[in-house]
Amino acid sequence: MVSVAVVNVSSEKNMGMWGAILSLIGGFIPYIGSVVSLIGFILILLALKGISDAVGDERPFKNYLYGVIFAIGGLIVILALLFGTFALVPAGWHLSESAGIGLAILLFILFVALIIGAAYFQKRAWLAMYEITDTKEFKDAATWVWWGALTAIILVGFLLLLIARVFVIIAFNKMPAELGEEPEPAPAEEEVIW
């Protein structure tokens, strides 16, 4: 555990827990689920920012933010490729069967790279939270995220990523409301009698 003066992070703890819950359930809510998930991710970012500022360690916030940026950037690239390809068809371009298969393989590889890249930074964020809070569930979440990303190609990974999100909820719930250690008092100087 990183040694700092005692700081109260109870509001960040609750914000992180509710953010993790919203980001998890957002995937199961029709129509507005993406908005709910977005609110959840923002709450997690705010919680990690607050904890990072309180303990003076930017790793949780920065790594989680990099993961989100990586995922959004990768998604934009994939969508641009996909829409760009379909925009060429009405313009008179015709994809051969081999070109279509090649494009599908390229998009799949980009999708897997996106998941692994985002998971790498998310794993680092949760490992930093484990070091700061000494809450084992953050380490478990990091492990599940990483293995979920690596096995996403065989679809089992998506179940592991779901388990990782559950561990994040548990970790925020179990983490202490106060972080750090009380500074030890300086030893009193003995009075010397001459």
Short mmCIF file of N, CA and C in Angstrom, two decimals:
data_model
loop_
_atom_site.label_atom_id
_atom_site.label_comp_id
_atom_site.label_asym_id
_atom_site.label_seq_id
_atom_site.Cartn_x
_atom_site.Cartn_y
_atom_site.Cartn_z
N MET A 1 0.84 -1.18 0.00
CA MET A 1 0.00 0.00 0.00
C MET A 1 0.88 1.24 0.00
N VAL A 2 0.53 2.21 -0.82
CA VAL A 2 1.29 3.45 -0.89
C VAL A 2 1.11 4.22 0.41
N SER A 3 2.19 4.68 1.00
CA SER A 3 2.14 5.35 2.28
C SER A 3 1.90 6.84 2.09
N VAL A 4 0.72 7.29 2.52
CA VAL A 4 0.39 8.71 2.47
C VAL A 4 -0.35 9.06 3.75
N ALA A 5 -0.53 10.33 4.00
CA ALA A 5 -1.34 10.73 5.14
C ALA A 5 -2.76 10.23 4.91
N VAL A 6 -3.52 10.06 5.96
CA VAL A 6 -4.88 9.53 5.85
C VAL A 6 -5.76 10.54 5.11
N VAL A 7 -6.43 10.05 4.06
CA VAL A 7 -7.36 10.87 3.30
C VAL A 7 -8.69 10.15 3.18
N ASN A 8 -9.77 10.90 3.26
CA ASN A 8 -11.10 10.33 3.17
C ASN A 8 -11.51 10.28 1.70
N VAL A 9 -11.81 9.09 1.21
CA VAL A 9 -12.23 8.90 -0.18
C VAL A 9 -13.59 8.20 -0.24
N SER A 10 -14.43 8.40 0.78
CA SER A 10 -15.71 7.70 0.82
C SER A 10 -16.62 8.11 -0.33
N SER A 11 -16.62 9.40 -0.71
CA SER A 11 -17.48 9.80 -1.83
C SER A 11 -16.97 9.21 -3.15
N GLU A 12 -15.64 9.15 -3.32
CA GLU A 12 -15.07 8.55 -4.53
C GLU A 12 -15.35 7.05 -4.56
N LYS A 13 -15.31 6.42 -3.40
CA LYS A 13 -15.61 4.99 -3.30
C LYS A 13 -17.04 4.72 -3.78
N ASN A 14 -18.00 5.51 -3.28
CA ASN A 14 -19.40 5.33 -3.68
C ASN A 14 -19.60 5.68 -5.15
N MET A 15 -18.94 6.74 -5.60
CA MET A 15 -19.06 7.14 -7.00
C MET A 15 -18.53 6.03 -7.91
N GLY A 16 -17.40 5.45 -7.55
CA GLY A 16 -16.83 4.37 -8.35
C GLY A 16 -17.71 3.14 -8.37
N MET A 17 -18.28 2.81 -7.21
CA MET A 17 -19.14 1.64 -7.13
C MET A 17 -20.39 1.83 -8.00
N TRP A 18 -21.03 2.99 -7.88
CA TRP A 18 -22.24 3.23 -8.67
C TRP A 18 -21.91 3.36 -10.15
N GLY A 19 -20.77 3.94 -10.46
CA GLY A 19 -20.35 4.02 -11.86
C GLY A 19 -20.13 2.64 -12.44
N ALA A 20 -19.50 1.75 -11.67
CA ALA A 20 -19.27 0.38 -12.14
C ALA A 20 -20.59 -0.37 -12.32
N ILE A 21 -21.54 -0.13 -11.41
CA ILE A 21 -22.86 -0.77 -11.54
C ILE A 21 -23.57 -0.28 -12.79
N LEU A 22 -23.57 1.05 -13.00
CA LEU A 22 -24.25 1.60 -14.18
C LEU A 22 -23.60 1.14 -15.48
N SER A 23 -22.27 1.09 -15.50
CA SER A 23 -21.60 0.65 -16.74
C SER A 23 -21.88 -0.82 -17.02
N LEU A 24 -22.10 -1.60 -15.98
CA LEU A 24 -22.42 -3.02 -16.17
C LEU A 24 -23.85 -3.20 -16.66
N ILE A 25 -24.81 -2.59 -15.97
CA ILE A 25 -26.21 -2.81 -16.34
C ILE A 25 -26.61 -2.08 -17.62
N GLY A 26 -25.83 -1.07 -18.00
CA GLY A 26 -26.15 -0.34 -19.23
C GLY A 26 -26.16 -1.23 -20.45
N GLY A 27 -25.34 -2.25 -20.45
CA GLY A 27 -25.28 -3.17 -21.58
C GLY A 27 -26.52 -4.03 -21.73
N PHE A 28 -27.35 -4.08 -20.69
CA PHE A 28 -28.54 -4.94 -20.72
C PHE A 28 -29.84 -4.14 -20.85
N ILE A 29 -29.73 -2.81 -20.91
CA ILE A 29 -30.93 -1.97 -21.00
C ILE A 29 -31.13 -1.56 -22.46
N PRO A 30 -32.29 -1.88 -23.02
CA PRO A 30 -32.53 -1.48 -24.42
C PRO A 30 -32.71 0.03 -24.55
N TYR A 31 -32.35 0.55 -25.69
CA TYR A 31 -32.51 1.95 -26.10
C TYR A 31 -31.59 2.91 -25.36
N ILE A 32 -31.69 3.00 -24.03
CA ILE A 32 -30.89 4.00 -23.30
C ILE A 32 -29.67 3.39 -22.60
N GLY A 33 -29.41 2.13 -22.89
CA GLY A 33 -28.30 1.45 -22.22
C GLY A 33 -26.96 2.09 -22.45
N SER A 34 -26.72 2.59 -23.66
CA SER A 34 -25.43 3.22 -23.94
C SER A 34 -25.26 4.51 -23.15
N VAL A 35 -26.34 5.23 -22.93
CA VAL A 35 -26.28 6.46 -22.12
C VAL A 35 -25.99 6.10 -20.67
N VAL A 36 -26.65 5.07 -20.18
CA VAL A 36 -26.42 4.62 -18.79
C VAL A 36 -24.96 4.17 -18.62
N SER A 37 -24.45 3.42 -19.60
CA SER A 37 -23.05 2.98 -19.53
C SER A 37 -22.09 4.16 -19.57
N LEU A 38 -22.39 5.14 -20.40
CA LEU A 38 -21.55 6.34 -20.49
C LEU A 38 -21.52 7.09 -19.16
N ILE A 39 -22.67 7.23 -18.52
CA ILE A 39 -22.72 7.87 -17.21
C ILE A 39 -21.88 7.07 -16.22
N GLY A 40 -21.97 5.75 -16.29
CA GLY A 40 -21.17 4.90 -15.41
C GLY A 40 -19.69 5.09 -15.61
N PHE A 41 -19.24 5.13 -16.86
CA PHE A 41 -17.82 5.33 -17.15
C PHE A 41 -17.35 6.69 -16.66
N ILE A 42 -18.19 7.71 -16.81
CA ILE A 42 -17.82 9.05 -16.33
C ILE A 42 -17.70 9.05 -14.81
N LEU A 43 -18.61 8.37 -14.13
CA LEU A 43 -18.53 8.29 -12.66
C LEU A 43 -17.26 7.57 -12.21
N ILE A 44 -16.90 6.50 -12.92
CA ILE A 44 -15.66 5.79 -12.59
C ILE A 44 -14.45 6.70 -12.80
N LEU A 45 -14.44 7.43 -13.91
CA LEU A 45 -13.34 8.36 -14.18
C LEU A 45 -13.23 9.42 -13.09
N LEU A 46 -14.36 9.97 -12.68
CA LEU A 46 -14.35 10.99 -11.62
C LEU A 46 -13.87 10.39 -10.30
N ALA A 47 -14.30 9.17 -10.01
CA ALA A 47 -13.86 8.51 -8.77
C ALA A 47 -12.35 8.28 -8.80
N LEU A 48 -11.85 7.77 -9.91
CA LEU A 48 -10.41 7.51 -10.02
C LEU A 48 -9.61 8.81 -9.99
N LYS A 49 -10.16 9.88 -10.57
CA LYS A 49 -9.49 11.18 -10.53
C LYS A 49 -9.41 11.67 -9.08
N GLY A 50 -10.52 11.55 -8.36
CA GLY A 50 -10.53 11.97 -6.96
C GLY A 50 -9.56 11.19 -6.10
N ILE A 51 -9.52 9.88 -6.30
CA ILE A 51 -8.60 9.03 -5.53
C ILE A 51 -7.16 9.35 -5.91
N SER A 52 -6.91 9.50 -7.21
CA SER A 52 -5.56 9.84 -7.66
C SER A 52 -5.08 11.15 -7.07
N ASP A 53 -5.95 12.15 -7.06
CA ASP A 53 -5.58 13.45 -6.49
C ASP A 53 -5.37 13.35 -4.98
N ALA A 54 -6.22 12.58 -4.30
CA ALA A 54 -6.14 12.48 -2.85
C ALA A 54 -4.85 11.82 -2.38
N VAL A 55 -4.40 10.81 -3.11
CA VAL A 55 -3.19 10.09 -2.67
C VAL A 55 -1.94 10.53 -3.42
N GLY A 56 -2.11 11.41 -4.41
CA GLY A 56 -0.95 11.89 -5.16
C GLY A 56 -0.36 10.87 -6.10
N ASP A 57 -1.18 9.97 -6.62
CA ASP A 57 -0.73 8.94 -7.56
C ASP A 57 -1.68 8.96 -8.75
N GLU A 58 -1.21 9.42 -9.89
CA GLU A 58 -2.07 9.60 -11.06
C GLU A 58 -2.30 8.32 -11.86
N ARG A 59 -1.65 7.23 -11.51
CA ARG A 59 -1.73 6.02 -12.32
C ARG A 59 -3.16 5.49 -12.54
N PRO A 60 -4.00 5.40 -11.49
CA PRO A 60 -5.34 4.84 -11.75
C PRO A 60 -6.13 5.67 -12.76
N PHE A 61 -6.16 6.98 -12.56
CA PHE A 61 -6.94 7.85 -13.46
C PHE A 61 -6.36 7.86 -14.87
N LYS A 62 -5.06 8.09 -14.99
CA LYS A 62 -4.45 8.20 -16.32
C LYS A 62 -4.59 6.90 -17.11
N ASN A 63 -4.33 5.76 -16.48
CA ASN A 63 -4.42 4.50 -17.22
C ASN A 63 -5.85 4.20 -17.64
N TYR A 64 -6.81 4.46 -16.75
CA TYR A 64 -8.21 4.21 -17.11
C TYR A 64 -8.63 5.15 -18.24
N LEU A 65 -8.21 6.42 -18.15
CA LEU A 65 -8.52 7.38 -19.20
C LEU A 65 -7.90 6.96 -20.54
N TYR A 66 -6.64 6.51 -20.51
CA TYR A 66 -5.99 6.04 -21.74
C TYR A 66 -6.76 4.86 -22.33
N GLY A 67 -7.23 3.97 -21.48
CA GLY A 67 -8.01 2.83 -21.96
C GLY A 67 -9.29 3.27 -22.65
N VAL A 68 -9.99 4.25 -22.06
CA VAL A 68 -11.23 4.75 -22.65
C VAL A 68 -10.93 5.45 -23.98
N ILE A 69 -9.87 6.27 -24.00
CA ILE A 69 -9.50 6.97 -25.24
C ILE A 69 -9.12 5.96 -26.32
N PHE A 70 -8.38 4.94 -25.94
CA PHE A 70 -7.97 3.90 -26.90
C PHE A 70 -9.19 3.20 -27.47
N ALA A 71 -10.15 2.86 -26.62
CA ALA A 71 -11.35 2.17 -27.08
C ALA A 71 -12.17 3.06 -28.00
N ILE A 72 -12.36 4.32 -27.63
CA ILE A 72 -13.15 5.24 -28.45
C ILE A 72 -12.46 5.50 -29.78
N GLY A 73 -11.14 5.75 -29.73
CA GLY A 73 -10.39 5.99 -30.96
C GLY A 73 -10.42 4.79 -31.89
N GLY A 74 -10.24 3.60 -31.33
CA GLY A 74 -10.30 2.39 -32.14
C GLY A 74 -11.66 2.17 -32.75
N LEU A 75 -12.69 2.45 -31.97
CA LEU A 75 -14.06 2.29 -32.47
C LEU A 75 -14.34 3.26 -33.62
N ILE A 76 -13.83 4.48 -33.49
CA ILE A 76 -14.01 5.47 -34.56
C ILE A 76 -13.31 5.01 -35.84
N VAL A 77 -12.10 4.47 -35.70
CA VAL A 77 -11.37 3.97 -36.88
C VAL A 77 -12.13 2.83 -37.55
N ILE A 78 -12.63 1.90 -36.75
CA ILE A 78 -13.37 0.77 -37.30
C ILE A 78 -14.64 1.25 -38.01
N LEU A 79 -15.39 2.17 -37.37
CA LEU A 79 -16.61 2.68 -37.99
C LEU A 79 -16.31 3.45 -39.27
N ALA A 80 -15.22 4.22 -39.27
CA ALA A 80 -14.84 4.97 -40.47
C ALA A 80 -14.52 4.01 -41.62
N LEU A 81 -13.78 2.94 -41.31
CA LEU A 81 -13.48 1.95 -42.35
C LEU A 81 -14.75 1.28 -42.86
N LEU A 82 -15.63 0.93 -41.95
CA LEU A 82 -16.86 0.24 -42.32
C LEU A 82 -17.76 1.14 -43.17
N PHE A 83 -18.00 2.36 -42.69
CA PHE A 83 -18.87 3.28 -43.44
C PHE A 83 -18.22 3.72 -44.75
N GLY A 84 -16.91 3.90 -44.73
CA GLY A 84 -16.19 4.27 -45.95
C GLY A 84 -16.33 3.20 -47.01
N THR A 85 -16.25 1.96 -46.60
CA THR A 85 -16.38 0.85 -47.55
C THR A 85 -17.78 0.81 -48.14
N PHE A 86 -18.79 0.95 -47.28
CA PHE A 86 -20.17 0.91 -47.78
C PHE A 86 -20.51 2.14 -48.60
N ALA A 87 -19.82 3.24 -48.36
CA ALA A 87 -20.06 4.45 -49.16
C ALA A 87 -19.52 4.28 -50.57
N LEU A 88 -18.51 3.44 -50.74
CA LEU A 88 -17.94 3.21 -52.07
C LEU A 88 -18.86 2.40 -52.97
N VAL A 89 -19.67 1.54 -52.37
CA VAL A 89 -20.53 0.66 -53.18
C VAL A 89 -21.56 1.46 -53.97
N PRO A 90 -22.30 2.40 -53.35
CA PRO A 90 -23.25 3.18 -54.17
C PRO A 90 -22.55 4.08 -55.19
N ALA A 91 -21.29 4.40 -54.95
CA ALA A 91 -20.56 5.26 -55.88
C ALA A 91 -20.07 4.48 -57.11
N GLY A 92 -20.43 3.23 -57.20
CA GLY A 92 -20.06 2.45 -58.37
C GLY A 92 -18.93 1.47 -58.12
N TRP A 93 -18.37 1.47 -56.95
CA TRP A 93 -17.31 0.51 -56.63
C TRP A 93 -17.95 -0.80 -56.24
N HIS A 94 -17.35 -1.87 -56.66
CA HIS A 94 -17.85 -3.18 -56.28
C HIS A 94 -16.72 -3.96 -55.63
N LEU A 95 -17.04 -4.51 -54.46
CA LEU A 95 -16.04 -5.31 -53.76
C LEU A 95 -16.07 -6.73 -54.30
N SER A 96 -14.92 -7.23 -54.62
CA SER A 96 -14.86 -8.64 -54.99
C SER A 96 -15.03 -9.47 -53.72
N GLU A 97 -15.26 -10.73 -53.90
CA GLU A 97 -15.45 -11.61 -52.74
C GLU A 97 -14.19 -11.64 -51.88
N SER A 98 -13.03 -11.71 -52.49
CA SER A 98 -11.78 -11.76 -51.72
C SER A 98 -11.53 -10.44 -51.00
N ALA A 99 -11.90 -9.32 -51.64
CA ALA A 99 -11.73 -8.01 -50.97
C ALA A 99 -12.68 -7.91 -49.78
N GLY A 100 -13.89 -8.42 -49.94
CA GLY A 100 -14.84 -8.40 -48.83
C GLY A 100 -14.37 -9.25 -47.66
N ILE A 101 -13.82 -10.41 -47.96
CA ILE A 101 -13.29 -11.28 -46.90
C ILE A 101 -12.08 -10.62 -46.24
N GLY A 102 -11.22 -10.01 -47.06
CA GLY A 102 -10.06 -9.31 -46.51
C GLY A 102 -10.46 -8.16 -45.60
N LEU A 103 -11.50 -7.41 -46.00
CA LEU A 103 -11.99 -6.31 -45.17
C LEU A 103 -12.57 -6.84 -43.86
N ALA A 104 -13.31 -7.93 -43.92
CA ALA A 104 -13.89 -8.52 -42.71
C ALA A 104 -12.79 -8.96 -41.76
N ILE A 105 -11.73 -9.57 -42.30
CA ILE A 105 -10.61 -10.01 -41.46
C ILE A 105 -9.91 -8.80 -40.85
N LEU A 106 -9.70 -7.75 -41.63
CA LEU A 106 -9.06 -6.53 -41.13
C LEU A 106 -9.87 -5.91 -40.00
N LEU A 107 -11.20 -5.81 -40.19
CA LEU A 107 -12.05 -5.24 -39.15
C LEU A 107 -12.03 -6.09 -37.88
N PHE A 108 -12.01 -7.40 -38.06
CA PHE A 108 -11.96 -8.29 -36.90
C PHE A 108 -10.65 -8.13 -36.14
N ILE A 109 -9.54 -8.04 -36.86
CA ILE A 109 -8.23 -7.86 -36.22
C ILE A 109 -8.19 -6.51 -35.49
N LEU A 110 -8.72 -5.46 -36.11
CA LEU A 110 -8.78 -4.15 -35.45
C LEU A 110 -9.63 -4.20 -34.19
N PHE A 111 -10.75 -4.93 -34.27
CA PHE A 111 -11.64 -5.06 -33.11
C PHE A 111 -10.93 -5.75 -31.95
N VAL A 112 -10.22 -6.84 -32.25
CA VAL A 112 -9.49 -7.56 -31.20
C VAL A 112 -8.36 -6.69 -30.64
N ALA A 113 -7.66 -5.98 -31.53
CA ALA A 113 -6.59 -5.08 -31.07
C ALA A 113 -7.14 -3.98 -30.18
N LEU A 114 -8.31 -3.49 -30.52
CA LEU A 114 -8.98 -2.47 -29.71
C LEU A 114 -9.27 -3.00 -28.32
N ILE A 115 -9.82 -4.19 -28.23
CA ILE A 115 -10.15 -4.78 -26.93
C ILE A 115 -8.88 -5.00 -26.11
N ILE A 116 -7.85 -5.56 -26.71
CA ILE A 116 -6.61 -5.84 -25.98
C ILE A 116 -5.92 -4.54 -25.55
N GLY A 117 -5.88 -3.55 -26.42
CA GLY A 117 -5.25 -2.28 -26.06
C GLY A 117 -5.97 -1.58 -24.93
N ALA A 118 -7.29 -1.51 -25.01
CA ALA A 118 -8.06 -0.88 -23.94
C ALA A 118 -7.92 -1.66 -22.63
N ALA A 119 -7.91 -2.99 -22.73
CA ALA A 119 -7.78 -3.82 -21.54
C ALA A 119 -6.41 -3.67 -20.88
N TYR A 120 -5.37 -3.46 -21.67
CA TYR A 120 -4.03 -3.27 -21.12
C TYR A 120 -4.00 -2.07 -20.17
N PHE A 121 -4.56 -0.96 -20.62
CA PHE A 121 -4.56 0.23 -19.76
C PHE A 121 -5.51 0.07 -18.58
N GLN A 122 -6.65 -0.59 -18.80
CA GLN A 122 -7.59 -0.81 -17.71
C GLN A 122 -6.96 -1.73 -16.65
N LYS A 123 -6.24 -2.74 -17.11
CA LYS A 123 -5.54 -3.63 -16.18
C LYS A 123 -4.55 -2.85 -15.33
N ARG A 124 -3.80 -1.96 -15.95
CA ARG A 124 -2.83 -1.15 -15.21
C ARG A 124 -3.53 -0.24 -14.19
N ALA A 125 -4.71 0.29 -14.56
CA ALA A 125 -5.45 1.14 -13.63
C ALA A 125 -5.89 0.36 -12.40
N TRP A 126 -6.40 -0.85 -12.61
CA TRP A 126 -6.89 -1.65 -11.48
C TRP A 126 -5.73 -2.17 -10.63
N LEU A 127 -4.59 -2.48 -11.25
CA LEU A 127 -3.43 -2.88 -10.45
C LEU A 127 -2.92 -1.72 -9.60
N ALA A 128 -2.96 -0.51 -10.14
CA ALA A 128 -2.57 0.67 -9.35
C ALA A 128 -3.54 0.87 -8.19
N MET A 129 -4.83 0.66 -8.44
CA MET A 129 -5.81 0.78 -7.36
C MET A 129 -5.57 -0.29 -6.29
N TYR A 130 -5.16 -1.47 -6.70
CA TYR A 130 -4.83 -2.52 -5.73
C TYR A 130 -3.66 -2.08 -4.86
N GLU A 131 -2.62 -1.50 -5.49
CA GLU A 131 -1.46 -1.05 -4.72
C GLU A 131 -1.82 0.08 -3.77
N ILE A 132 -2.71 0.96 -4.19
CA ILE A 132 -3.08 2.11 -3.36
C ILE A 132 -4.01 1.71 -2.22
N THR A 133 -5.01 0.87 -2.52
CA THR A 133 -6.04 0.56 -1.53
C THR A 133 -5.81 -0.75 -0.80
N ASP A 134 -4.94 -1.59 -1.33
CA ASP A 134 -4.71 -2.92 -0.77
C ASP A 134 -6.00 -3.76 -0.77
N THR A 135 -6.86 -3.50 -1.76
CA THR A 135 -8.10 -4.25 -1.92
C THR A 135 -7.88 -5.30 -3.01
N LYS A 136 -7.86 -6.57 -2.60
CA LYS A 136 -7.51 -7.68 -3.49
C LYS A 136 -8.40 -7.76 -4.72
N GLU A 137 -9.65 -7.35 -4.60
CA GLU A 137 -10.58 -7.46 -5.72
C GLU A 137 -10.18 -6.59 -6.91
N PHE A 138 -9.45 -5.50 -6.67
CA PHE A 138 -8.94 -4.72 -7.80
C PHE A 138 -7.92 -5.53 -8.60
N LYS A 139 -7.09 -6.30 -7.89
CA LYS A 139 -6.11 -7.15 -8.57
C LYS A 139 -6.85 -8.25 -9.36
N ASP A 140 -7.89 -8.80 -8.75
CA ASP A 140 -8.69 -9.82 -9.44
C ASP A 140 -9.34 -9.24 -10.69
N ALA A 141 -9.86 -8.01 -10.58
CA ALA A 141 -10.48 -7.36 -11.74
C ALA A 141 -9.46 -7.18 -12.85
N ALA A 142 -8.24 -6.79 -12.49
CA ALA A 142 -7.17 -6.61 -13.49
C ALA A 142 -6.89 -7.92 -14.21
N THR A 143 -6.83 -9.01 -13.46
CA THR A 143 -6.57 -10.32 -14.05
C THR A 143 -7.70 -10.74 -15.00
N TRP A 144 -8.95 -10.58 -14.55
CA TRP A 144 -10.10 -10.96 -15.37
C TRP A 144 -10.18 -10.10 -16.63
N VAL A 145 -9.89 -8.80 -16.51
CA VAL A 145 -9.90 -7.92 -17.69
C VAL A 145 -8.88 -8.40 -18.72
N TRP A 146 -7.68 -8.69 -18.25
CA TRP A 146 -6.61 -9.08 -19.17
C TRP A 146 -6.93 -10.40 -19.87
N TRP A 147 -7.32 -11.40 -19.10
CA TRP A 147 -7.62 -12.69 -19.72
C TRP A 147 -8.87 -12.62 -20.57
N GLY A 148 -9.82 -11.78 -20.18
CA GLY A 148 -11.01 -11.60 -21.00
C GLY A 148 -10.68 -11.00 -22.35
N ALA A 149 -9.79 -10.02 -22.35
CA ALA A 149 -9.39 -9.39 -23.62
C ALA A 149 -8.63 -10.37 -24.50
N LEU A 150 -7.74 -11.14 -23.89
CA LEU A 150 -6.94 -12.08 -24.68
C LEU A 150 -7.76 -13.22 -25.26
N THR A 151 -8.85 -13.58 -24.58
CA THR A 151 -9.68 -14.69 -25.06
C THR A 151 -10.95 -14.21 -25.75
N ALA A 152 -11.06 -12.91 -25.99
CA ALA A 152 -12.26 -12.38 -26.66
C ALA A 152 -12.42 -12.95 -28.06
N ILE A 153 -11.32 -13.35 -28.66
CA ILE A 153 -11.36 -13.89 -30.01
C ILE A 153 -12.18 -15.19 -30.07
N ILE A 154 -12.23 -15.92 -28.96
CA ILE A 154 -13.04 -17.15 -28.95
C ILE A 154 -14.34 -16.95 -28.18
N LEU A 155 -14.72 -15.71 -27.98
CA LEU A 155 -15.99 -15.30 -27.37
C LEU A 155 -16.10 -15.59 -25.88
N VAL A 156 -15.34 -16.52 -25.34
CA VAL A 156 -15.34 -16.77 -23.90
C VAL A 156 -14.87 -15.52 -23.16
N GLY A 157 -14.01 -14.77 -23.82
CA GLY A 157 -13.45 -13.57 -23.21
C GLY A 157 -14.49 -12.56 -22.80
N PHE A 158 -15.60 -12.48 -23.53
CA PHE A 158 -16.63 -11.51 -23.18
C PHE A 158 -17.27 -11.85 -21.84
N LEU A 159 -17.39 -13.14 -21.53
CA LEU A 159 -17.88 -13.56 -20.21
C LEU A 159 -16.87 -13.17 -19.14
N LEU A 160 -15.58 -13.34 -19.42
CA LEU A 160 -14.54 -12.96 -18.46
C LEU A 160 -14.52 -11.45 -18.24
N LEU A 161 -14.77 -10.68 -19.28
CA LEU A 161 -14.84 -9.22 -19.13
C LEU A 161 -16.04 -8.82 -18.27
N LEU A 162 -17.12 -9.57 -18.40
CA LEU A 162 -18.28 -9.33 -17.55
C LEU A 162 -17.95 -9.63 -16.08
N ILE A 163 -17.23 -10.72 -15.85
CA ILE A 163 -16.80 -11.06 -14.48
C ILE A 163 -15.89 -9.97 -13.93
N ALA A 164 -15.02 -9.42 -14.78
CA ALA A 164 -14.13 -8.34 -14.34
C ALA A 164 -14.93 -7.14 -13.86
N ARG A 165 -16.00 -6.81 -14.56
CA ARG A 165 -16.83 -5.68 -14.14
C ARG A 165 -17.48 -5.92 -12.79
N VAL A 166 -17.87 -7.17 -12.55
CA VAL A 166 -18.45 -7.51 -11.24
C VAL A 166 -17.39 -7.34 -10.14
N PHE A 167 -16.15 -7.75 -10.44
CA PHE A 167 -15.08 -7.59 -9.45
C PHE A 167 -14.78 -6.11 -9.19
N VAL A 168 -14.93 -5.25 -10.18
CA VAL A 168 -14.72 -3.82 -9.96
C VAL A 168 -15.77 -3.29 -8.99
N ILE A 169 -17.02 -3.72 -9.16
CA ILE A 169 -18.08 -3.31 -8.24
C ILE A 169 -17.74 -3.75 -6.82
N ILE A 170 -17.36 -5.02 -6.68
CA ILE A 170 -17.01 -5.56 -5.36
C ILE A 170 -15.82 -4.82 -4.77
N ALA A 171 -14.82 -4.52 -5.61
CA ALA A 171 -13.61 -3.84 -5.14
C ALA A 171 -13.93 -2.45 -4.61
N PHE A 172 -14.72 -1.67 -5.35
CA PHE A 172 -15.08 -0.34 -4.86
C PHE A 172 -15.89 -0.45 -3.57
N ASN A 173 -16.74 -1.47 -3.47
CA ASN A 173 -17.54 -1.65 -2.26
C ASN A 173 -16.66 -1.99 -1.06
N LYS A 174 -15.62 -2.81 -1.27
CA LYS A 174 -14.77 -3.28 -0.16
C LYS A 174 -13.61 -2.35 0.18
N MET A 175 -13.26 -1.45 -0.74
CA MET A 175 -12.10 -0.60 -0.46
C MET A 175 -12.37 0.28 0.76
N PRO A 176 -11.32 0.61 1.50
CA PRO A 176 -11.52 1.43 2.69
C PRO A 176 -11.95 2.86 2.32
N ALA A 177 -12.74 3.47 3.21
CA ALA A 177 -13.18 4.84 2.98
C ALA A 177 -12.07 5.84 3.26
N GLU A 178 -11.06 5.40 3.99
CA GLU A 178 -9.90 6.25 4.26
C GLU A 178 -8.65 5.52 3.80
N LEU A 179 -7.81 6.23 3.10
CA LEU A 179 -6.58 5.64 2.57
C LEU A 179 -5.38 6.30 3.22
N GLY A 180 -4.34 5.54 3.35
CA GLY A 180 -3.09 6.06 3.90
C GLY A 180 -2.84 5.53 5.29
N GLU A 181 -1.79 6.00 5.87
CA GLU A 181 -1.41 5.58 7.21
C GLU A 181 -1.18 6.81 8.07
N GLU A 182 -1.54 6.66 9.32
CA GLU A 182 -1.26 7.75 10.26
C GLU A 182 0.24 7.92 10.35
N PRO A 183 0.74 9.14 10.24
CA PRO A 183 2.18 9.32 10.41
C PRO A 183 2.58 8.99 11.84
N GLU A 184 3.70 8.30 11.95
CA GLU A 184 4.17 7.95 13.29
C GLU A 184 4.70 9.20 13.98
N PRO A 185 4.36 9.36 15.26
CA PRO A 185 4.86 10.55 15.96
C PRO A 185 6.37 10.48 16.11
N ALA A 186 6.97 11.65 16.05
CA ALA A 186 8.42 11.70 16.20
C ALA A 186 8.78 11.29 17.62
N PRO A 187 9.85 10.54 17.78
CA PRO A 187 10.21 10.12 19.14
C PRO A 187 10.59 11.34 19.98
N ALA A 188 10.09 11.32 21.21
CA ALA A 188 10.38 12.43 22.11
C ALA A 188 11.85 12.39 22.51
N GLU A 189 12.44 13.55 22.52
CA GLU A 189 13.85 13.62 22.92
C GLU A 189 13.94 13.50 24.43
N GLU A 190 14.86 12.66 24.82
CA GLU A 190 15.04 12.48 26.26
C GLU A 190 15.76 13.70 26.83
N GLU A 191 15.29 14.10 27.98
CA GLU A 191 15.90 15.25 28.63
C GLU A 191 17.19 14.81 29.30
N VAL A 192 18.23 15.50 28.98
CA VAL A 192 19.53 15.16 29.55
C VAL A 192 19.76 16.04 30.76
N ILE A 193 20.02 15.38 31.88
CA ILE A 193 20.31 16.13 33.11
C ILE A 193 21.80 16.09 33.33
N TRP A 194 22.40 17.26 33.51
CA TRP A 194 23.84 17.36 33.70
C TRP A 194 24.18 17.41 35.12
#
